[in-house]
PDB file of C-alpha atoms in Angstrom:
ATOM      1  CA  UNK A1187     -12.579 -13.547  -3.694  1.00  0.00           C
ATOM      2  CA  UNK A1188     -14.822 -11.127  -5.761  1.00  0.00           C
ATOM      3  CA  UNK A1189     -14.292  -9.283  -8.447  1.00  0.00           C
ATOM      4  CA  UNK A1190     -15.993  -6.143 -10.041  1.00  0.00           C
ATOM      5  CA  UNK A1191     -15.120  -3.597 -13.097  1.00  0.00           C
ATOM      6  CA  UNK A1192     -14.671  -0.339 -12.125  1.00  0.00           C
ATOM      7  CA  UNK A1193     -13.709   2.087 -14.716  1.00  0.00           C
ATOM      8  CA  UNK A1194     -13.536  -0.827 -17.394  1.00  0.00           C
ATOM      9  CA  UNK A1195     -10.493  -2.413 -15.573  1.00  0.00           C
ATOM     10  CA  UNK A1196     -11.944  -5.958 -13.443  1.00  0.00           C
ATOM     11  CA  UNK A1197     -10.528  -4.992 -10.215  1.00  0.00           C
ATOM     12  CA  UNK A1198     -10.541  -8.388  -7.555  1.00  0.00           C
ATOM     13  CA  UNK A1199     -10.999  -7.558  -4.154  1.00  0.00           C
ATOM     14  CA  UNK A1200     -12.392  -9.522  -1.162  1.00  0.00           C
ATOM     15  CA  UNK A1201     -14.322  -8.346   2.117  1.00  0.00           C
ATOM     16  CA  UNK A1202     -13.425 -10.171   5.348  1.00  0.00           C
ATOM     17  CA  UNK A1203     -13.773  -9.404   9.436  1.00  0.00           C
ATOM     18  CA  UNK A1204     -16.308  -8.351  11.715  1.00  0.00           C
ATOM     19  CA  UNK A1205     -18.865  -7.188   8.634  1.00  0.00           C
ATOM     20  CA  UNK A1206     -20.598  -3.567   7.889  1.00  0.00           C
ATOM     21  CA  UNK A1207     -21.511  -2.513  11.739  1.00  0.00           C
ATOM     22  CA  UNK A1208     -18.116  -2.442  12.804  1.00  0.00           C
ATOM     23  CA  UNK A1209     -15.280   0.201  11.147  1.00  0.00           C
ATOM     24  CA  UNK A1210     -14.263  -0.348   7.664  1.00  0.00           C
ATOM     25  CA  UNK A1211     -10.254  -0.566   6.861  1.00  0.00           C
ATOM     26  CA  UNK A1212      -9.334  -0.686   3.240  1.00  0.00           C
ATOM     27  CA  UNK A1213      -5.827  -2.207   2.596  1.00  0.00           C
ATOM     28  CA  UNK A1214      -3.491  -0.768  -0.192  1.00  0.00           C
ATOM     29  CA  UNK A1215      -1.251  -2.811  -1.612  1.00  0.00           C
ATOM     30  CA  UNK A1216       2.476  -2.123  -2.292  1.00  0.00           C
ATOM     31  CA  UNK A1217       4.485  -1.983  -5.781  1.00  0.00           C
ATOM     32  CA  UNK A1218       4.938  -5.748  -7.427  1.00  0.00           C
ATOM     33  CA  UNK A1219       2.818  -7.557  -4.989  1.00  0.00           C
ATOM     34  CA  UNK A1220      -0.891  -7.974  -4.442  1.00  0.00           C
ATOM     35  CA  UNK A1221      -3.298  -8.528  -1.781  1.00  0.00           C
ATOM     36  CA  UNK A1222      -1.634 -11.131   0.265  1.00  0.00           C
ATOM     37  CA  UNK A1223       0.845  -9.528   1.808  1.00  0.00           C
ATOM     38  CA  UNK A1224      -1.721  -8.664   4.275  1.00  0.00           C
ATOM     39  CA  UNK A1225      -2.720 -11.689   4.955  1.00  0.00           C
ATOM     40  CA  UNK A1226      -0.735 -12.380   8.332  1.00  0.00           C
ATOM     41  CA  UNK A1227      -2.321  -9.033   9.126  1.00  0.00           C
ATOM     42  CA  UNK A1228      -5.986  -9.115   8.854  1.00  0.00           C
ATOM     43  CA  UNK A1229      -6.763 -12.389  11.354  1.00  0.00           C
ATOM     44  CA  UNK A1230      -5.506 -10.160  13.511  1.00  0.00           C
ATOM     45  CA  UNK A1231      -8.101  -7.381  13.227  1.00  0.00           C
ATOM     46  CA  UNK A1232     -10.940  -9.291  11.789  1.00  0.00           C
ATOM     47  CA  UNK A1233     -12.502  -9.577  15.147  1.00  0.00           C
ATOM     48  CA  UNK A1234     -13.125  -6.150  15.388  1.00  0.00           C
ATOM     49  CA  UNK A1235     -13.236  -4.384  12.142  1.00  0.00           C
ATOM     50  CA  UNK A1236     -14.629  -5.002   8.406  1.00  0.00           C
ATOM     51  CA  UNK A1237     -11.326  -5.219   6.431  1.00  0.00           C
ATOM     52  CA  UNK A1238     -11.096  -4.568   2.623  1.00  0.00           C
ATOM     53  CA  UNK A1239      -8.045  -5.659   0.381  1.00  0.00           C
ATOM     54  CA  UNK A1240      -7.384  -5.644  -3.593  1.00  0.00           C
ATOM     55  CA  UNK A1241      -5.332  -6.038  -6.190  1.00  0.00           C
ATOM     56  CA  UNK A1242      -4.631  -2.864  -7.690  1.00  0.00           C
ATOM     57  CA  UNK A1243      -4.466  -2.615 -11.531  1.00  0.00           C
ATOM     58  CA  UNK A1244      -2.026  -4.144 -12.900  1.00  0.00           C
ATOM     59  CA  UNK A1245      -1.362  -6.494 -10.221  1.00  0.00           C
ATOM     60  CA  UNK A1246      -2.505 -10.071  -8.942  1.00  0.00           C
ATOM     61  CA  UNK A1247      -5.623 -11.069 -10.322  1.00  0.00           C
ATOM     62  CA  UNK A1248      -7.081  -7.520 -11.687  1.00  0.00           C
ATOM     63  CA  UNK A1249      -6.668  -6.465 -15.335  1.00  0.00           C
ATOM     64  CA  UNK A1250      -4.019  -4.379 -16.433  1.00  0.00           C
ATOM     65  CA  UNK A1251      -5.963  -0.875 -17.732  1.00  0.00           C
ATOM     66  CA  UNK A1252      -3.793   0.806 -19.813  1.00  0.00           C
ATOM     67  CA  UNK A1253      -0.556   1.420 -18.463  1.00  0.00           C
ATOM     68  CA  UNK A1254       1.200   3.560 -17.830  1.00  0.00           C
ATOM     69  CA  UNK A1255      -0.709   4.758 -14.993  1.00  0.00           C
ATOM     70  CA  UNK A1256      -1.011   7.673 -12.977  1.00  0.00           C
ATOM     71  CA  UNK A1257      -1.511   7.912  -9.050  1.00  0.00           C
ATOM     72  CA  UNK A1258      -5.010   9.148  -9.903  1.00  0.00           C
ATOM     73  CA  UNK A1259      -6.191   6.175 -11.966  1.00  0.00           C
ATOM     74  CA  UNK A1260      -5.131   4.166  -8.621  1.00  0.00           C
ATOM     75  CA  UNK A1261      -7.497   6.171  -6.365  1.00  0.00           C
ATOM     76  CA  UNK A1262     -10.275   6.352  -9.103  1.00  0.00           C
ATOM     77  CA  UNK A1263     -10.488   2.508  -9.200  1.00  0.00           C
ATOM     78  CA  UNK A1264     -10.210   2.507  -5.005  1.00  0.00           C
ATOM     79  CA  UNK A1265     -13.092   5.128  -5.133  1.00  0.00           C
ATOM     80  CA  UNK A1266     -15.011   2.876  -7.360  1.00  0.00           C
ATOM     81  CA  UNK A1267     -14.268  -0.239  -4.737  1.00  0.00           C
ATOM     82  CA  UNK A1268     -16.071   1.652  -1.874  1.00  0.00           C
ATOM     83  CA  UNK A1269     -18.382   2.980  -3.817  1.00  0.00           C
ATOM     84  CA  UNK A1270     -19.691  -0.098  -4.985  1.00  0.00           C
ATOM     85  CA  UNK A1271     -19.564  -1.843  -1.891  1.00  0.00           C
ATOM     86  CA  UNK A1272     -21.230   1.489  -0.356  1.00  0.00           C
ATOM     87  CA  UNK A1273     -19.002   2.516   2.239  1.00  0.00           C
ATOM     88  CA  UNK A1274     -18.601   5.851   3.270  1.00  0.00           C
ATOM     89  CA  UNK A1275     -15.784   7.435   6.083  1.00  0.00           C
ATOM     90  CA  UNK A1276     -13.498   4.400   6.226  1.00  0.00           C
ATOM     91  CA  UNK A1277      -9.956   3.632   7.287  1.00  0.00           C
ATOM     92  CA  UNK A1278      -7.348   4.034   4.681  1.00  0.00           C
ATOM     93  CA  UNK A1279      -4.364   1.769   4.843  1.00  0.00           C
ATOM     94  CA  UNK A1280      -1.843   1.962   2.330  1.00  0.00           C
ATOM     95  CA  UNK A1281       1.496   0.788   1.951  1.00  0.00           C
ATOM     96  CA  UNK A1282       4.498   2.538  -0.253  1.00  0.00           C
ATOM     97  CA  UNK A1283       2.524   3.383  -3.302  1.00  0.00           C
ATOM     98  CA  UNK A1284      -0.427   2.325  -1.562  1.00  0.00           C
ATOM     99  CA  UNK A1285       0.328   5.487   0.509  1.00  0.00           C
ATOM    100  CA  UNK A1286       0.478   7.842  -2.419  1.00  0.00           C
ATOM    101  CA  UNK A1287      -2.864   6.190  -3.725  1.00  0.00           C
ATOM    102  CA  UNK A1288      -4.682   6.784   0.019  1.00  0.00           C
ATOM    103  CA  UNK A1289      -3.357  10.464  -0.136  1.00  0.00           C
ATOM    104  CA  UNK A1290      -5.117  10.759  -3.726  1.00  0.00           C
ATOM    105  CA  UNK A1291      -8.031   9.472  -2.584  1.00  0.00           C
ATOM    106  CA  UNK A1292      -8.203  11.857   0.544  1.00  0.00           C
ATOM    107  CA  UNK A1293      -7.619  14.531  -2.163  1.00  0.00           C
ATOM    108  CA  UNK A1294      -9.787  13.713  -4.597  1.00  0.00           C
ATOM    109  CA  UNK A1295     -13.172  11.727  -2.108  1.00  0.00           C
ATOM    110  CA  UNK A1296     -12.401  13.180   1.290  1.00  0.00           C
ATOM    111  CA  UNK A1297     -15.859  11.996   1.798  1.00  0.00           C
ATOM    112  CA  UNK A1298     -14.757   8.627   2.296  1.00  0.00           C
ATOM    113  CA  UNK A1299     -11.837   8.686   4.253  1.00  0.00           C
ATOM    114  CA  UNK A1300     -12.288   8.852   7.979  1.00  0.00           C
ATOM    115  CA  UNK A1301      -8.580   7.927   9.029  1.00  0.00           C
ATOM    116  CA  UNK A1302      -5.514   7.290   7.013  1.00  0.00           C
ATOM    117  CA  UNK A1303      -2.875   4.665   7.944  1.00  0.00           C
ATOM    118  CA  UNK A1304       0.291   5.976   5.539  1.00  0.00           C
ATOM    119  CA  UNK A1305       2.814   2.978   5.684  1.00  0.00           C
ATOM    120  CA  UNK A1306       6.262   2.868   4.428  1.00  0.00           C
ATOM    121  CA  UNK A1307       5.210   5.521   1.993  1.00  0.00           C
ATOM    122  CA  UNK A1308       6.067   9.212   1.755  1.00  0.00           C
ATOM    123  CA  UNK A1309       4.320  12.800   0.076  1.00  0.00           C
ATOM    124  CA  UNK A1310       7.257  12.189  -3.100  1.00  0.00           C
ATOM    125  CA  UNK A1311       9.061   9.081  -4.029  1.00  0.00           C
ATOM    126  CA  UNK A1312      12.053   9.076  -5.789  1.00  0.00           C
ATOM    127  CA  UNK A1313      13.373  11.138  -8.738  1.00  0.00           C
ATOM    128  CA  UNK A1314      12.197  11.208 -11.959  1.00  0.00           C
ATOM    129  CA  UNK A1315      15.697   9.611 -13.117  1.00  0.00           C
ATOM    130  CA  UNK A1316      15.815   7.213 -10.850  1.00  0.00           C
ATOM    131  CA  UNK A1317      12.038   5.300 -11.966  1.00  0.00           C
ATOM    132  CA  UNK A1318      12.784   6.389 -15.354  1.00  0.00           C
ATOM    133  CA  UNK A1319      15.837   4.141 -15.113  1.00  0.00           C
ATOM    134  CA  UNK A1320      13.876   1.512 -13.620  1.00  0.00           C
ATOM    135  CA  UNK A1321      10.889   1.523 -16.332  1.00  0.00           C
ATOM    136  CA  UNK A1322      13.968   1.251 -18.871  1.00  0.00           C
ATOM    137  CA  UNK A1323      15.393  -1.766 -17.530  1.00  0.00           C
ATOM    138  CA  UNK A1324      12.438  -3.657 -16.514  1.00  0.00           C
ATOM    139  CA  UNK A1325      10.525  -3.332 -19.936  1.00  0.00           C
ATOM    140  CA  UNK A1326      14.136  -4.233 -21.276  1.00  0.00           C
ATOM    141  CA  UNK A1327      15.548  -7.241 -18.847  1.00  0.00           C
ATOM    142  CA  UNK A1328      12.157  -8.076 -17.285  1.00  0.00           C
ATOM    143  CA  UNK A1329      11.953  -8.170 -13.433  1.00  0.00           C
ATOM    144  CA  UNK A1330      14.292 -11.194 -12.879  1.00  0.00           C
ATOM    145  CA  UNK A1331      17.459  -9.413 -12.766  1.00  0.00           C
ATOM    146  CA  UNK A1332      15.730  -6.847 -10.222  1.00  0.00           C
ATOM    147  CA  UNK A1333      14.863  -9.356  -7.700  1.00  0.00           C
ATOM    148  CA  UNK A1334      17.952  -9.559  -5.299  1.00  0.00           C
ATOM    149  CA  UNK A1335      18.229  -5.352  -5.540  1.00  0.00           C
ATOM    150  CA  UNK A1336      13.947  -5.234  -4.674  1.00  0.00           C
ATOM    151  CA  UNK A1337      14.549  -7.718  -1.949  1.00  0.00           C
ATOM    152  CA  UNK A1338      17.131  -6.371  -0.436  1.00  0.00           C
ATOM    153  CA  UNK A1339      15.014  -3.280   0.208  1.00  0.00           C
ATOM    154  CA  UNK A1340      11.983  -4.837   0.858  1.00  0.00           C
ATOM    155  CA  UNK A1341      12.858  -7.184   3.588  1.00  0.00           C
ATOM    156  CA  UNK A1342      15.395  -7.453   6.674  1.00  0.00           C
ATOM    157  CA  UNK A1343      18.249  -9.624   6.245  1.00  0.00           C
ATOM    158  CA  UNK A1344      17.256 -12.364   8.659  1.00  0.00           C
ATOM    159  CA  UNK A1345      14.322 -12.696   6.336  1.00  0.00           C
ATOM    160  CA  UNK A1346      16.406 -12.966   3.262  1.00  0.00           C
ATOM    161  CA  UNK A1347      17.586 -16.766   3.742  1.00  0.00           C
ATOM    162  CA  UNK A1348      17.227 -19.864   1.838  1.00  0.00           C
ATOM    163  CA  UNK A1349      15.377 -21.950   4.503  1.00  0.00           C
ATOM    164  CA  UNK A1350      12.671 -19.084   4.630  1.00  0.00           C
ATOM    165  CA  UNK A1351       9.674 -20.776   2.317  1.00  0.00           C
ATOM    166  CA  UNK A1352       8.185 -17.369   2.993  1.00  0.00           C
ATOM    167  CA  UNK A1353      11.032 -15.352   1.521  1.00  0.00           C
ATOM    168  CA  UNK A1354      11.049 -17.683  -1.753  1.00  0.00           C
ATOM    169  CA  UNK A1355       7.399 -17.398  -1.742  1.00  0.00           C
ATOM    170  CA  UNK A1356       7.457 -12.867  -1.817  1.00  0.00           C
ATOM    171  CA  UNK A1357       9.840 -13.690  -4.717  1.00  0.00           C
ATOM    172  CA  UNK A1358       7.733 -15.803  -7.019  1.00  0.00           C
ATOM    173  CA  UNK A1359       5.197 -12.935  -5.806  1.00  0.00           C
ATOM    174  CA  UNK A1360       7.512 -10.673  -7.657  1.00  0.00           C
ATOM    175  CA  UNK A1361       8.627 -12.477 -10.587  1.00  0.00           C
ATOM    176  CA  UNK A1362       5.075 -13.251 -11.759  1.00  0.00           C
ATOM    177  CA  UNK A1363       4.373  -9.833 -11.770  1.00  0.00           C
ATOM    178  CA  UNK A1364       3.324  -8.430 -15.195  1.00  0.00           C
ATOM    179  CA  UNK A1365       6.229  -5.966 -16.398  1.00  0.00           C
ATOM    180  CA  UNK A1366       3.655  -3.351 -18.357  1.00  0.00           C
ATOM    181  CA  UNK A1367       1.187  -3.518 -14.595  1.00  0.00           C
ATOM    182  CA  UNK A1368       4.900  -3.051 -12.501  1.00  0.00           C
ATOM    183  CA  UNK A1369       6.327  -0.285 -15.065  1.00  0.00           C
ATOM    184  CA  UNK A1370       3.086   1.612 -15.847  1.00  0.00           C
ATOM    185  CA  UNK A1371       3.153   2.255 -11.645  1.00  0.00           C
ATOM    186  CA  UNK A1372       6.939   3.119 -11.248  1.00  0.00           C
ATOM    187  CA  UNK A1373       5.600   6.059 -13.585  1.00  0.00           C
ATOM    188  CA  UNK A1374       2.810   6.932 -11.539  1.00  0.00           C
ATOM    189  CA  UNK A1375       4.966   6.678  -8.617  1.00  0.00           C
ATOM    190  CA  UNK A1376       7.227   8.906 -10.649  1.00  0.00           C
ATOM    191  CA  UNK A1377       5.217  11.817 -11.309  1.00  0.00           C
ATOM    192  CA  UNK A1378       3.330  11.780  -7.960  1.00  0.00           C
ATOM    193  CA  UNK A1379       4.025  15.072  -5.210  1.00  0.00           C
ATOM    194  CA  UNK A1380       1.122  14.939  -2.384  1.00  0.00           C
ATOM    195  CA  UNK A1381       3.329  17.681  -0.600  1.00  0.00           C
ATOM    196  CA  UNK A1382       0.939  20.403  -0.542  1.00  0.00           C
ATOM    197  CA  UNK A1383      -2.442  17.178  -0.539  1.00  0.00           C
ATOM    198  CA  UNK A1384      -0.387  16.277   2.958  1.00  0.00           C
ATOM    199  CA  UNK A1385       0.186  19.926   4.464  1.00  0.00           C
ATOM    200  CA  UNK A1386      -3.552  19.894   4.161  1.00  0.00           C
ATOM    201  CA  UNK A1387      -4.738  16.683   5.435  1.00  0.00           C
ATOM    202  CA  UNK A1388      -7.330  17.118   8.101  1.00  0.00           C
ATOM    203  CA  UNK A1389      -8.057  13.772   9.084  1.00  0.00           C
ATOM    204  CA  UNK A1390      -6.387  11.287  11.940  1.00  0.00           C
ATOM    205  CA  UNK A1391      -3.148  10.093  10.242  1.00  0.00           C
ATOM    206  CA  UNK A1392      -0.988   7.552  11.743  1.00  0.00           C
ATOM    207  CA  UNK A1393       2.441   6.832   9.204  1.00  0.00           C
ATOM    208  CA  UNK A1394       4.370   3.921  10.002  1.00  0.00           C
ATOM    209  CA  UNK A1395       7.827   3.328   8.915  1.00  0.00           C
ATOM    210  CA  UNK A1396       9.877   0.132   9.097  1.00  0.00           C
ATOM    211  CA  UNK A1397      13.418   0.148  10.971  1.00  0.00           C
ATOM    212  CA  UNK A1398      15.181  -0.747   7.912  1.00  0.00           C
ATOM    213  CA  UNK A1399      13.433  -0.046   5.401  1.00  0.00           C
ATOM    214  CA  UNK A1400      16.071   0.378   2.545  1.00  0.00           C
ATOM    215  CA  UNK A1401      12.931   1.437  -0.113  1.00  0.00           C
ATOM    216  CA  UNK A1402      11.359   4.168   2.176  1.00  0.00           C
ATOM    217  CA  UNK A1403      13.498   4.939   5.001  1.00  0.00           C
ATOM    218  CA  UNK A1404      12.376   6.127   8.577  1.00  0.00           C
ATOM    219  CA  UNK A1405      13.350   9.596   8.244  1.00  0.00           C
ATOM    220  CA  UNK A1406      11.581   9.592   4.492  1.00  0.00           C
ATOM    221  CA  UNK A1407       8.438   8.328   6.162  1.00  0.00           C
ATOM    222  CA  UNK A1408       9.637  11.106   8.858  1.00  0.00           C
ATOM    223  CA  UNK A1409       8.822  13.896   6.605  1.00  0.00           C
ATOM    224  CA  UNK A1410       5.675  12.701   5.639  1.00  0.00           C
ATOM    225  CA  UNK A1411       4.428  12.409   9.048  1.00  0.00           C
ATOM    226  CA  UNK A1412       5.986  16.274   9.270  1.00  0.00           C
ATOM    227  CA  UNK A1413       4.121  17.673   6.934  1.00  0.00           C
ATOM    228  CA  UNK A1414       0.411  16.233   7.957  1.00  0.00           C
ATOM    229  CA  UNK A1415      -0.980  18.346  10.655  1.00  0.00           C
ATOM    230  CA  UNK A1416      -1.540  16.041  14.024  1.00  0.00           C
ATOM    231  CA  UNK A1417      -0.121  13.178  12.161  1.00  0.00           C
ATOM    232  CA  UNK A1418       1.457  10.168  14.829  1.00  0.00           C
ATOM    233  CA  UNK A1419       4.581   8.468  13.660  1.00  0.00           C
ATOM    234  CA  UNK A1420       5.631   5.005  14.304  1.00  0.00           C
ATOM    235  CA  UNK A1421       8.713   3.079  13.550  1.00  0.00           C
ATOM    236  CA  UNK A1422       8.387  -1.057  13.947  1.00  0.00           C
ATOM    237  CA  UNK A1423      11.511  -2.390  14.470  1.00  0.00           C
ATOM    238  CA  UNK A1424      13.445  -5.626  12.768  1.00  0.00           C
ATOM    239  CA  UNK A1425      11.410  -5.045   9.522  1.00  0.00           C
ATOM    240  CA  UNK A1426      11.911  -3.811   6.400  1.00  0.00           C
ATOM    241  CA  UNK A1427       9.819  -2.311   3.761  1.00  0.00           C
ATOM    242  CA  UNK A1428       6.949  -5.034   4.174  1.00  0.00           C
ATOM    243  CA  UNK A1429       6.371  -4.696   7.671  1.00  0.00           C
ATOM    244  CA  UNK A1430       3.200  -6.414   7.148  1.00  0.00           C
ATOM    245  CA  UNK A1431       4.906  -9.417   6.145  1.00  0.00           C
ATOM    246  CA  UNK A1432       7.749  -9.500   8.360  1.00  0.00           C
ATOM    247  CA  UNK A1433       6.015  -7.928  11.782  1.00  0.00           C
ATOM    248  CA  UNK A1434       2.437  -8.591  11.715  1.00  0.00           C
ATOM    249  CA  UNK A1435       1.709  -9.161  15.052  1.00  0.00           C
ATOM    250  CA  UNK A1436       3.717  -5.652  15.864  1.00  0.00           C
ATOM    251  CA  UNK A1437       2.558  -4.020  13.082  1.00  0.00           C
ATOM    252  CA  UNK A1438      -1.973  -5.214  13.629  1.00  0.00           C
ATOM    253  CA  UNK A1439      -0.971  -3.946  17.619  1.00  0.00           C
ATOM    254  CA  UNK A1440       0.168  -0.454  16.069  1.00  0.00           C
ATOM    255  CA  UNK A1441      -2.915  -0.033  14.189  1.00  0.00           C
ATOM    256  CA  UNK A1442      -5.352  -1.053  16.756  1.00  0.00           C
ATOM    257  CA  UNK A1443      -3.610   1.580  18.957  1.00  0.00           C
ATOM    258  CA  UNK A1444      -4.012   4.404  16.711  1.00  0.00           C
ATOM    259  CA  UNK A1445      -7.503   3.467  15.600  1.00  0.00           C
ATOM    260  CA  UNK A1446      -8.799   3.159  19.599  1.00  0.00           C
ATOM    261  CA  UNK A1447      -8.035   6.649  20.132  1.00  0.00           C
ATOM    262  CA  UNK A1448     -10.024   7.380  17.128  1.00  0.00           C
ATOM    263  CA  UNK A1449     -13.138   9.894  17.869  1.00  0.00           C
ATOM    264  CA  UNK A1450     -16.551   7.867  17.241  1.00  0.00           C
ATOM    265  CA  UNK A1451     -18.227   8.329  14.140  1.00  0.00           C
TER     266      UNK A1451
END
């Protein structure tokens, strides 16, 4: 666990894997959780790739900025990640708002994107009424009463049971999630569109939806992968919205598929 401050917010991050000869992945996290929900995922690849994951501002161990946020601030501090650990043409691997900070970044540092992984994520999320809702109640109830609703989106119902320590475990995740870090990203998420950023993508793009994802549904994820020129689409079945979490075996297989047929640097 490291930690460095990129545009004055302390951003944690931690570098793990095959080290700097091999290909660089950077992994995005998703709304109200942080860096672990990867961590079924990267044993998986460490043995053949350099694998970077972070807390995003706002969430897990890095500050919280000054919310509210846009998409841009996201992919600034990501920029400043690679940057500082000098990296240049990596992987990109970002999950639901994770995928609308990757698209940023392509937009805004196509220099250091070689390959984006866009998962469970889509060009536009949502309305404007529907997070603006959202950033009402949560700065008003707190995230408590949101869990069952987030939950039920975010994972399968076979996951969602009582004798799953891992299930109880993504909740806490949740629930100690600082409101102003959660609610200053619904309004990023908010007033993100990467439609015209993803009809103009020119890198290797792989987007991967989950089967029932009740957050970002396949035929969301669908359009995304429709709109980037070349893209591949995946769907892993039996998960949710946290594929990661709830298919990591099926969901490290996907990515080493995609990446092996990438052209060498």
């Amino acid at each position: 666990m490291q930690f460095v401050s990129i545009n004055d917010v302390v951003i944690r991050y931690d570098v793990a894997g095959a080290g700097d000869r091999k290909p660089v992945i950077v992994f995005i996290n998703s709304l109200g959780t942080d860096a672990r929900i990867w961590d079924l995922v990267l044993p998986k690849l460490s043995e053949d790739f350099t694998l970077v994951s972070y807390d995003k501002r706002g969430h897990g161990l890095s500050d919280l900025g000054k919310p509210p946020y846009r998409i841009e601030d996201h992919a600034a501090d990501l920029a400043g990640v690679i940057d500082h650990l000098g990296y240049a043409n990596v992987i990109i691997c970002g999950l639901s708002v994770g995928g609308l900070i990757a698209q940023s970044l392509y937009a805004t540092r196509p220099d250091l994107v070689r390959a984006l992984i866009l998962s469970n994520t889509a060009h536009k999320i949502g309305t404007a009424d529907m997070w603006n809702e959202r950033i009402a109640k949560v700065e008003a109830e707190g995230l408590g009463p949101m869990v069952d609703g987030i939950m039920g989106r975010w994972f399968t119902a076979a996951h969602r049971v009582p004798e799953n320590a891992a299930y109880r475990g993504y909740c806490n995740m949740l629930l100690r999630q600082p409101v102003a870090g959660y609610s200053g990203t619904c309004a990023a998420i908010r007033d993100a569109d990467f439609t015209e950023v993803a009809k103009n993508i020119a890198v290797p793009t792989l987007c991967i939806a989950g089967a029932e994802d009740g957050s970002t549904p396949p035929e969301l994820v669908r359009s995304l992968a429709d709109l980037v020129p070349g893209s591949r689409y995946h769907v892993i079945e039996n998960a949710a919205h946290i594929p990661c979490v709830e298919a990591p075996a099926a969901y490290a297989a996907v990515i080493r598929e995609f990446l092996a047929q990438l052209p060498g640097e």
